[in-house]
XYZ file of C-alpha atoms in Angstrom:
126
model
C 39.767 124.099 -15.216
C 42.742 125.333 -14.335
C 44.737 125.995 -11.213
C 46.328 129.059 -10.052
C 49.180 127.349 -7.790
C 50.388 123.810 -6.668
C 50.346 123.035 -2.603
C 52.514 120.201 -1.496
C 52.501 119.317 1.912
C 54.945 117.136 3.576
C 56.003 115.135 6.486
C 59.206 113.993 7.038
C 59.942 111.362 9.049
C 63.409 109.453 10.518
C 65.493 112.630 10.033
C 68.503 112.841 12.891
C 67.737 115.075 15.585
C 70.662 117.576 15.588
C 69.593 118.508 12.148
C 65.937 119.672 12.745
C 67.419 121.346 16.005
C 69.880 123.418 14.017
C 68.328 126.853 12.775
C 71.209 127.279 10.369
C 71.398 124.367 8.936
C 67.565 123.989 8.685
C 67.270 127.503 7.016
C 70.280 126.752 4.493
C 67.958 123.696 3.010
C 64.658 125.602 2.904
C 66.574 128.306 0.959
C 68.517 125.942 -1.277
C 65.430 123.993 -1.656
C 63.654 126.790 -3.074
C 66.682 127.717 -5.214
C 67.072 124.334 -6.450
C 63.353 124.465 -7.950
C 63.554 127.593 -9.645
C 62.175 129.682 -7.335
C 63.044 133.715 -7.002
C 64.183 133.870 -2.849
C 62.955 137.337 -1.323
C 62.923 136.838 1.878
C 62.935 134.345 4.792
C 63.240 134.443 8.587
C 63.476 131.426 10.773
C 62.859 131.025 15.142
C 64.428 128.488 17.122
C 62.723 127.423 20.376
C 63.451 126.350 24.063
C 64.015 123.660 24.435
C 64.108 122.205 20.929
C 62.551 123.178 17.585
C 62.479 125.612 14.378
C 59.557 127.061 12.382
C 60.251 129.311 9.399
C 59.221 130.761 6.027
C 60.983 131.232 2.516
C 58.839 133.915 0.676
C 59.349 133.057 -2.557
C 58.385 135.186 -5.393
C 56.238 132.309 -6.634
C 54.451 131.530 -2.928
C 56.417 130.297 -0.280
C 58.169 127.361 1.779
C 57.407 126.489 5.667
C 58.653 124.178 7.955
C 58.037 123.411 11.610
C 60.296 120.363 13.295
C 59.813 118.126 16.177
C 63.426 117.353 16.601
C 63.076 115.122 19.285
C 60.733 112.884 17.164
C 62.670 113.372 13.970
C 60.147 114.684 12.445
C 59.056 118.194 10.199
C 56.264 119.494 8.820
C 56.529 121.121 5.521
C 54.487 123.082 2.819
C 55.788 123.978 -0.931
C 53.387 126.221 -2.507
C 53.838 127.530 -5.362
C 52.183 129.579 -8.316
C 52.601 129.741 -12.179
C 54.553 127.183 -13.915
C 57.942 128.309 -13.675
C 58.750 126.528 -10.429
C 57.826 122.630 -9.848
C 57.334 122.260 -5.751
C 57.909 118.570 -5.963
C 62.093 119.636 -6.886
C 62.185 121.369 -3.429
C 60.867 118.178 -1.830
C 63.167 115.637 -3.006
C 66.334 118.194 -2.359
C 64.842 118.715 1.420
C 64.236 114.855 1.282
C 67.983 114.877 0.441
C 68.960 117.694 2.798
C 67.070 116.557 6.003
C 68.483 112.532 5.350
C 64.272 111.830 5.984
C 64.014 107.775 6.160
C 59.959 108.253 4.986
C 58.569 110.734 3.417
C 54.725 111.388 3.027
C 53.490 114.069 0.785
C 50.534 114.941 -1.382
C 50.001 117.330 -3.710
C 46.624 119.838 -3.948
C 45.732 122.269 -6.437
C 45.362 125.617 -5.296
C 43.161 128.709 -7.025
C 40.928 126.596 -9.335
C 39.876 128.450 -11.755
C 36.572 127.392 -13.878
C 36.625 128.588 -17.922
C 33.414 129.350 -18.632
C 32.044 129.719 -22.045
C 30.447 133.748 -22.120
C 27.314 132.301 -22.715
C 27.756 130.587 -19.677
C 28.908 133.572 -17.841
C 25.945 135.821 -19.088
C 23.278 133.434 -17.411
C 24.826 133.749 -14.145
């Protein structure tokens, strides 16, 4: 069996309030996070809301990276998904663990695509 990508999702928790509330700075780490992996940045866009908050996306040329924050609880929501081998999502968590200054993080890890190897015998009696 084998799997086709690698989805990590990701809550951060204890991280200061003016840093989940800053678009900017919040889209800086999700790009360098991806960059920091290995991953091949195409494209990203970011939104800010009233009165507090940013979602956004990294498209990556792997998957992609997105966030959503709660900065008044110090808390964001992330997934890392990535495909192939090239790029381990686990490498953008611990820089965003760095970059958001989270106090506890909780992540877990699920395989994405699985893909079942059949023998052709196999294959020919379905």
């Amino acid at each position: 069996m084998k799997a086709l990508g690698r989805h990590v999702l990701a809550e951060f928790y204890g991280c200061e309030f003016d840093t989940l509330n800053d678009i900017k700075l919040v889209e800086k780490i999700m790009v360098n996070a991806a960059l920091e992996a290995g991953a091949e940045v195409r494209e990203f866009v970011f939104h800010k809301f009233s009165p507090q908050g940013v979602s956004g996306v990294v498209v990556i040329s792997e998957s992609h990276l997105a966030i959503h924050t709660w900065p008044e609880l110090g808390y964001a929501a992330v997934d890392v998904f990535t495909c192939g081998d090239k790029v381990d999502p686990w490498e953008a968590c611990n820089y965003l663990t760095r970059g958001f200054r989270a106090k506890r993080v909780l992540a877990k890890e699920q395989k994405r695509g699985l893909i079942f190897e059949t023998s052709p015998q196999a294959a020919q009696a379905v």
